[in-house]
Short mmCIF file of N, CA and C in Angstrom, two decimals:
data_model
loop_
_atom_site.label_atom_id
_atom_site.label_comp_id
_atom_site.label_asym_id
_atom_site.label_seq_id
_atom_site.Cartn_x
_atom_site.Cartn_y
_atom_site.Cartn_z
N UNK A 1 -15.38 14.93 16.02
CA UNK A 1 -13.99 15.10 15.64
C UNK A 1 -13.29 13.73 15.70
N UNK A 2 -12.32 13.28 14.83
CA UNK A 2 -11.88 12.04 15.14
C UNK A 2 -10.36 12.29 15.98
N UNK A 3 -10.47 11.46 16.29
CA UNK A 3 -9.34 11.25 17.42
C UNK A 3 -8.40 10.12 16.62
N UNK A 4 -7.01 10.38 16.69
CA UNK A 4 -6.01 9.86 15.94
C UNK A 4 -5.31 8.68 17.13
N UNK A 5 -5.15 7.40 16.49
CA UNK A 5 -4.93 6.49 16.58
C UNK A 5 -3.37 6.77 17.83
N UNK A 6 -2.70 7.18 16.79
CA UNK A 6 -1.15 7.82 16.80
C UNK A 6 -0.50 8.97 18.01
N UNK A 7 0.29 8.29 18.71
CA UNK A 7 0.82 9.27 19.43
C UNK A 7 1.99 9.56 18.99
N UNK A 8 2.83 9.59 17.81
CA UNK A 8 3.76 10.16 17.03
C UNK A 8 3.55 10.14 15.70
N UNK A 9 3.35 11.14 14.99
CA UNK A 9 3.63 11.40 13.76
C UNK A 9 4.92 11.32 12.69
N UNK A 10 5.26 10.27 12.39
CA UNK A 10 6.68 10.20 11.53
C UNK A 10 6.17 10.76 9.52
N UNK A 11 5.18 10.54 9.19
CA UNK A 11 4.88 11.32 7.73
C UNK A 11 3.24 11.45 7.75
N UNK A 12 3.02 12.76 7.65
CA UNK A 12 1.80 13.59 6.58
C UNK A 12 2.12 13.86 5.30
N UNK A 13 1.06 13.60 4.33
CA UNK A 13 1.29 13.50 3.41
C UNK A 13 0.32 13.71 2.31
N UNK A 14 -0.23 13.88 1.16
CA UNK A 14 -0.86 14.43 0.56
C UNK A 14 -1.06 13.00 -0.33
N UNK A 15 -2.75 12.67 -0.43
CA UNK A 15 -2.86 11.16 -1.05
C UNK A 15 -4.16 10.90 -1.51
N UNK A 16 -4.44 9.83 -2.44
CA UNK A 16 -5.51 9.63 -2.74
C UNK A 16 -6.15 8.03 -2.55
N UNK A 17 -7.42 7.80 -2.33
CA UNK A 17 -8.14 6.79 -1.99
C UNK A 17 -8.61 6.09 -3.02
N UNK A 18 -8.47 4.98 -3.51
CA UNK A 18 -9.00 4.58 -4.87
C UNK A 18 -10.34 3.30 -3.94
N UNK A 19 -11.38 4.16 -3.77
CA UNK A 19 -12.72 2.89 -3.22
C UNK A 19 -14.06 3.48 -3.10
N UNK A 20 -14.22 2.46 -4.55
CA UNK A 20 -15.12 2.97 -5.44
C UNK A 20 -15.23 4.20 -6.53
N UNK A 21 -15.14 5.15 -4.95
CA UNK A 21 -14.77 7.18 -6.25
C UNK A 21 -13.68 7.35 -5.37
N UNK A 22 -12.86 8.03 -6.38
CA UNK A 22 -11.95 8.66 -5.71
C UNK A 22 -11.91 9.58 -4.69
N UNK A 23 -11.51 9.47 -3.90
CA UNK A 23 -11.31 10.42 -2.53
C UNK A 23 -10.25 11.18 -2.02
N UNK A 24 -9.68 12.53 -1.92
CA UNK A 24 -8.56 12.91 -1.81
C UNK A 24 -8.51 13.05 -0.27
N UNK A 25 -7.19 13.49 0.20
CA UNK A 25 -7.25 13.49 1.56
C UNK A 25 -5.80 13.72 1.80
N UNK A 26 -5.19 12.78 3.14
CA UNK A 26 -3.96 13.02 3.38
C UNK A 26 -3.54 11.63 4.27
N UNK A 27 -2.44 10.90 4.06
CA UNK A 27 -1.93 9.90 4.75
C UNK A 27 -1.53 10.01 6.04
N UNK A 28 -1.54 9.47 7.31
CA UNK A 28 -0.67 9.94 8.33
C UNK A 28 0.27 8.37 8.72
N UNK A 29 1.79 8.29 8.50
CA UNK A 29 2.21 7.29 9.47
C UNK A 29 2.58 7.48 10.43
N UNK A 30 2.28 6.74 11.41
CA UNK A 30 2.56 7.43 12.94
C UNK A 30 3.15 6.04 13.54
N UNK A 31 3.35 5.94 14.89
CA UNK A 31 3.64 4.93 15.66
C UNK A 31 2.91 3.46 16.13
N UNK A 32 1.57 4.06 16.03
CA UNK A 32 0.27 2.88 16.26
C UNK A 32 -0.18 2.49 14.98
N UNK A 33 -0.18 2.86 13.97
CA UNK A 33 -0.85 2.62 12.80
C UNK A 33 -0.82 3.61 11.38
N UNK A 34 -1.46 3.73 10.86
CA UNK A 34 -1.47 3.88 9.07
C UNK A 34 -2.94 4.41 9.14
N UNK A 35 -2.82 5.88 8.52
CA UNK A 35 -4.22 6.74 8.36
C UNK A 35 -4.48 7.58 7.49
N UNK A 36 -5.72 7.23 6.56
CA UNK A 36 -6.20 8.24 6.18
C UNK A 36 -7.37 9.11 6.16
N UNK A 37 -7.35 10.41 5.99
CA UNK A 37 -8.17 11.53 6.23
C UNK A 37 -8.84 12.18 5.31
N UNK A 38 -9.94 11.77 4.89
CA UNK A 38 -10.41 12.56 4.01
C UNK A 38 -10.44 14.00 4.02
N UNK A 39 -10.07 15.12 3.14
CA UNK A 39 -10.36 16.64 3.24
C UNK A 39 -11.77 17.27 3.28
N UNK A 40 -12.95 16.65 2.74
CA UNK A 40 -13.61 16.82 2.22
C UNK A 40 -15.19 16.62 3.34
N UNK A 41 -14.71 14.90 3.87
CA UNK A 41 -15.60 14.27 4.47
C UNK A 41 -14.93 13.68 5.48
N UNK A 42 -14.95 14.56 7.17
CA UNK A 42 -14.37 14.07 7.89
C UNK A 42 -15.04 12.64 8.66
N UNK A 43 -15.94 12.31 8.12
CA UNK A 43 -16.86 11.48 8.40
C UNK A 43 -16.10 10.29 7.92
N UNK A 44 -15.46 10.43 6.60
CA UNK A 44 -15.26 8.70 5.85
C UNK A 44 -12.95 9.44 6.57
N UNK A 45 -12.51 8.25 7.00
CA UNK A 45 -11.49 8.42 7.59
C UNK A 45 -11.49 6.57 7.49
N UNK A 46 -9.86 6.77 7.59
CA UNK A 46 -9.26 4.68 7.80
C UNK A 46 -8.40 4.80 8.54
N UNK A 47 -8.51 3.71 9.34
CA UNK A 47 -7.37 3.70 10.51
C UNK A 47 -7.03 2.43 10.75
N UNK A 48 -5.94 2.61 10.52
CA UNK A 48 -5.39 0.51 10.35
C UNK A 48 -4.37 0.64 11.39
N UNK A 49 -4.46 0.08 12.32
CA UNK A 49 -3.17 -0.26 13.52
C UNK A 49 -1.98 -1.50 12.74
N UNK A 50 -0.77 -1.51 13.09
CA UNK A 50 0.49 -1.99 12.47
C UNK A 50 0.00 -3.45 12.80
N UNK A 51 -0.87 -3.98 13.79
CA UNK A 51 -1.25 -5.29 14.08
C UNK A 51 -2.04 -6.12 13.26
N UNK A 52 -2.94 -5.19 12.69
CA UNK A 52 -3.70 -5.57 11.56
C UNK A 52 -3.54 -5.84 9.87
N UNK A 53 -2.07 -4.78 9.93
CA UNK A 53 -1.58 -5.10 8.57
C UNK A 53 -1.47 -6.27 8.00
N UNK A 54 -1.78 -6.74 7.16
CA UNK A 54 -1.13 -8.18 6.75
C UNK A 54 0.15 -8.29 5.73
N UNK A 55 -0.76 -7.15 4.13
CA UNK A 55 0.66 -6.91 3.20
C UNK A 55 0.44 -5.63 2.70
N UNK A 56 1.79 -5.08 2.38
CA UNK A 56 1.53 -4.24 1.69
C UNK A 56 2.06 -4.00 0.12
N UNK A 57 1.52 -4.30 -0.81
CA UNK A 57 1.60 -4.61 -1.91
C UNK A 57 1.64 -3.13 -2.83
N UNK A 58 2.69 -2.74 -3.58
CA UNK A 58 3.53 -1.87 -4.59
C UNK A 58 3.11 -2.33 -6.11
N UNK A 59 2.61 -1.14 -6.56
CA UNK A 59 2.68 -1.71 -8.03
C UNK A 59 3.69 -0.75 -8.74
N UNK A 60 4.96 -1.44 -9.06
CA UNK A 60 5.87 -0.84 -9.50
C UNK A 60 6.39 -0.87 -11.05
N UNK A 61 6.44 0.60 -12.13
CA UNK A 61 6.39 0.36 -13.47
C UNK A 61 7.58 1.30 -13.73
N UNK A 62 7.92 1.23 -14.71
CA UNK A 62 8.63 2.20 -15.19
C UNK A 62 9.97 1.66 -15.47
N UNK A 63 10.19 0.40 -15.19
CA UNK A 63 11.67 0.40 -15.58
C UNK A 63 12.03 -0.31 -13.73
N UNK A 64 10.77 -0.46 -12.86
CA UNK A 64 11.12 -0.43 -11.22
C UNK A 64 11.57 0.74 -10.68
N UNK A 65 11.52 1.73 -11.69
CA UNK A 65 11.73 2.96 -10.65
C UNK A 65 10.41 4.27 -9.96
N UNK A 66 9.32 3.71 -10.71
CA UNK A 66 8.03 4.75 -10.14
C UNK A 66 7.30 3.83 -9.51
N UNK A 67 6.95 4.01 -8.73
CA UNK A 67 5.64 3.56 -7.79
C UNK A 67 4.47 4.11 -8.17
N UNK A 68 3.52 3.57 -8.70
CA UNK A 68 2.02 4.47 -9.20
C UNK A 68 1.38 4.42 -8.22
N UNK A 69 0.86 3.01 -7.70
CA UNK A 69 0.02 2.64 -6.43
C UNK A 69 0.15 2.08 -5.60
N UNK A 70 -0.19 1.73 -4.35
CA UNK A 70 0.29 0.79 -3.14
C UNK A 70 -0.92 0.38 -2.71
N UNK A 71 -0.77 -0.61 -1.72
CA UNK A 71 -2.47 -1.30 -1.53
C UNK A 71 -1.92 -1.69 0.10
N UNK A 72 -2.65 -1.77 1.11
CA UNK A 72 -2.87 -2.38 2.24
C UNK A 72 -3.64 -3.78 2.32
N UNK A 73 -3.10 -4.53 2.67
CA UNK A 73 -3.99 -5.33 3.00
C UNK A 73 -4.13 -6.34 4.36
N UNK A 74 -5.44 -5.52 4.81
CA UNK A 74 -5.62 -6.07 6.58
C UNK A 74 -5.80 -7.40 6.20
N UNK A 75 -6.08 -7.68 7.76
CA UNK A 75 -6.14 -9.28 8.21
C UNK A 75 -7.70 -9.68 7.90
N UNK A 76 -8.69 -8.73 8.47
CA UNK A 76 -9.88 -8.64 8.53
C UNK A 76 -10.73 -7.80 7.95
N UNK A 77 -10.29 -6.70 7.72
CA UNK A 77 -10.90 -5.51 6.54
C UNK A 77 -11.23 -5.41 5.06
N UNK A 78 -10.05 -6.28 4.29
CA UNK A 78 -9.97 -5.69 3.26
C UNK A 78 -8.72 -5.20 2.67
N UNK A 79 -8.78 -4.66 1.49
CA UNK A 79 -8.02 -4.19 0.67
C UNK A 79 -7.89 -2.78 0.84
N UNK A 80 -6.73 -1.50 0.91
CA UNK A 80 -7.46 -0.62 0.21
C UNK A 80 -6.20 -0.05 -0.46
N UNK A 81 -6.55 0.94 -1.66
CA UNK A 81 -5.21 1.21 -2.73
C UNK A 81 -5.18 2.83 -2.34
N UNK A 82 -4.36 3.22 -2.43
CA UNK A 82 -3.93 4.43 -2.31
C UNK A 82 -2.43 4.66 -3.07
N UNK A 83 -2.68 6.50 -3.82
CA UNK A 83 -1.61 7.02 -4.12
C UNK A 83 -0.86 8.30 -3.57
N UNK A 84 0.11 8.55 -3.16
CA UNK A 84 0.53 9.59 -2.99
C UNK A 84 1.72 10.63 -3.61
N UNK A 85 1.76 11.97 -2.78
CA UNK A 85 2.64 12.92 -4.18
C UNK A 85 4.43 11.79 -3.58
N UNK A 86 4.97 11.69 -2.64
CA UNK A 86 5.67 10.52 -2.23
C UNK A 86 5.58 9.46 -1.82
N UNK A 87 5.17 8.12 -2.86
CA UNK A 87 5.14 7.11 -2.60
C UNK A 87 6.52 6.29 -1.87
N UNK A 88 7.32 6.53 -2.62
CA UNK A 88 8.58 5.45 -1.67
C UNK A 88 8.73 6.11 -0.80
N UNK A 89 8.95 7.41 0.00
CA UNK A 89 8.75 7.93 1.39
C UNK A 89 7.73 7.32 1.91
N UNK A 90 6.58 7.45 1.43
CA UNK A 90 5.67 5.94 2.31
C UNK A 90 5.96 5.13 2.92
N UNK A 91 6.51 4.65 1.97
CA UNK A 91 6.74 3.22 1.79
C UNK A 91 8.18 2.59 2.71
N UNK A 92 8.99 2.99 3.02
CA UNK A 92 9.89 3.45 3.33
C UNK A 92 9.53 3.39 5.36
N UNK A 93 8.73 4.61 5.62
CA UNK A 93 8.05 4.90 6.88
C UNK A 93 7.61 3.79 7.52
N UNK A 94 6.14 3.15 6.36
CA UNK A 94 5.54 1.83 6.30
C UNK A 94 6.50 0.67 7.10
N UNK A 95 7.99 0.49 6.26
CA UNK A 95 8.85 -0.32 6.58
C UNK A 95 9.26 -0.68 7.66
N UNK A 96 9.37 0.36 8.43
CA UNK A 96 9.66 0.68 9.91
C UNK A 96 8.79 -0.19 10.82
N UNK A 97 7.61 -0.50 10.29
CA UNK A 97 6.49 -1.07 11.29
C UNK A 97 5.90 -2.26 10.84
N UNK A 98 5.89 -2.53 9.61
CA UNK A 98 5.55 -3.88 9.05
C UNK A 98 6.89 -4.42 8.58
N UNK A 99 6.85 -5.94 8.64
CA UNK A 99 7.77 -6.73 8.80
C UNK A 99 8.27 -6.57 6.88
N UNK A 100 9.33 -6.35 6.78
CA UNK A 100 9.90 -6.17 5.20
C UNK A 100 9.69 -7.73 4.27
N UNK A 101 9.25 -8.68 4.72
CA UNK A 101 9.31 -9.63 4.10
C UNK A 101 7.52 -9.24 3.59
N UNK A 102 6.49 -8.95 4.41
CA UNK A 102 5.47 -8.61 3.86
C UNK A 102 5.02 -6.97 3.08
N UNK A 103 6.35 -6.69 2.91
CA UNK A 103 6.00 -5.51 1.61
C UNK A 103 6.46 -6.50 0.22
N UNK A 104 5.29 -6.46 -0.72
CA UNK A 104 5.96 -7.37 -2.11
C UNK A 104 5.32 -6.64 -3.38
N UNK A 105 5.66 -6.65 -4.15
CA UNK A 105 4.87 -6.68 -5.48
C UNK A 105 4.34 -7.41 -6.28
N UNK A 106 3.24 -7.06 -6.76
CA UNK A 106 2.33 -8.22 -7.66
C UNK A 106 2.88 -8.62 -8.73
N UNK A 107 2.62 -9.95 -9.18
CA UNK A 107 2.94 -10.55 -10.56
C UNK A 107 2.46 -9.83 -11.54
N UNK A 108 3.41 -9.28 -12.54
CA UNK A 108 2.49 -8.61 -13.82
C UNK A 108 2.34 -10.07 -14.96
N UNK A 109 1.52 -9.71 -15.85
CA UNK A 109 1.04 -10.62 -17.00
C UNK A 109 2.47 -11.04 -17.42
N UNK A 110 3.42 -10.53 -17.51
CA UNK A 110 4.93 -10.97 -18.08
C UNK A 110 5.26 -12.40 -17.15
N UNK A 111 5.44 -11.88 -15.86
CA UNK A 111 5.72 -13.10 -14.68
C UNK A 111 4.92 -14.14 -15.21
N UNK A 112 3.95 -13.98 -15.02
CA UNK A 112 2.79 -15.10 -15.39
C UNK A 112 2.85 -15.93 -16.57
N UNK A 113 3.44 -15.12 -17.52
CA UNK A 113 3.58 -16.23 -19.31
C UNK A 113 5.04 -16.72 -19.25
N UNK A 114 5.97 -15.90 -17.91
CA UNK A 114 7.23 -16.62 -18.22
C UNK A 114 7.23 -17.93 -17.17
N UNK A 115 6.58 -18.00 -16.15
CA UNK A 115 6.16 -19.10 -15.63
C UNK A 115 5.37 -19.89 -16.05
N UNK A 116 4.99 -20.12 -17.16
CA UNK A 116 3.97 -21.06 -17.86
C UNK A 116 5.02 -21.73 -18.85
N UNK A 117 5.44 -20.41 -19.51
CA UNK A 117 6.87 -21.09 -20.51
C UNK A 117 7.20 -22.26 -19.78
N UNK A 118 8.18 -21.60 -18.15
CA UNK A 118 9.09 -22.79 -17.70
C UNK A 118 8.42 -23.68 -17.49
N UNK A 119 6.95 -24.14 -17.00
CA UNK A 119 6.72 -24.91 -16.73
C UNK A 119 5.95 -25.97 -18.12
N UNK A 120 6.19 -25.10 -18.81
CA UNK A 120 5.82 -25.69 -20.10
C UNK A 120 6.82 -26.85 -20.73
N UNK A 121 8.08 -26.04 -20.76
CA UNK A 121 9.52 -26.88 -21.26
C UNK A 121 10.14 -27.49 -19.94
N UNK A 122 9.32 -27.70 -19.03
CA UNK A 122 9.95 -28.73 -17.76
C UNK A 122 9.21 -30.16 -18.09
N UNK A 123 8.01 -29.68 -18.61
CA UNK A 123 7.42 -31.24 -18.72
C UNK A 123 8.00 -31.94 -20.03
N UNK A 124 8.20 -30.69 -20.86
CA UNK A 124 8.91 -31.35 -22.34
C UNK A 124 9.98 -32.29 -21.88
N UNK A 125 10.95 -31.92 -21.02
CA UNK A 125 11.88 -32.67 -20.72
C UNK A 125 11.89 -33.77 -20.00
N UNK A 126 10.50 -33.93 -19.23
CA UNK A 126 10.16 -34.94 -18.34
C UNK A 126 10.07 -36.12 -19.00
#
């Protein structure tokens, strides 16, 4: 049986694992850390303590108003992406325990060609 990290539960939640195959399960944020539970296979389970977090990275579309996916990323572990049926309630919870300067979102291909522009017409002017 696994034994939970967490001696308070602040969100359960209904979520999915994107590593390798998809994996459904359920999120838990609690007080010690960030967990998920597989339904299926109580065997494969993640348990990241708030110490280990490094970022937590949002991929946000729609105009900035939907959240599709979110990603963890430890110090020493790895990556891992997960979705849930409430992402900004996540995210939100998340906040509480990791420092808000390390929740960010990734550069999309737009960021990237409009920073080439500027740095394109900076040298023109040089």
């Amino acid at each position: 049986m696994i034994e939970s990290i967490n001696t308070k539960v602040d969100l359960k939640v209904k979520a999915t694992l994107y590593a390798g195959t998809t994996q459904y399960g359920k999120i838990i944020v609690g007080d010690k850390g960030f967990e998920f539970l597989n339904d299926q296979k109580y065997r494969n389970f993640i348990q990241v303590p708030w110490e280990e977090v490094d970022y937590v990275i949002a991929s946000v579309g729609f105009r900035k108003k939907r959240i599709s996916r979110y990603s963890i990323q430890t110090k020493q572990r790895g990556t891992y992406a997960f979705s849930s049926k409430d992402p900004k309630e996540v995210l939100r919870m998340i906040r509480q325990y990791v420092d808000p300067s390390h929740l960010v979102r990734p550069k999309s291909i737009f960021d990237g060609l409009r920073h080439d522009f500027e740095n394109m017409s900076k040298k023109k002017s040089d």
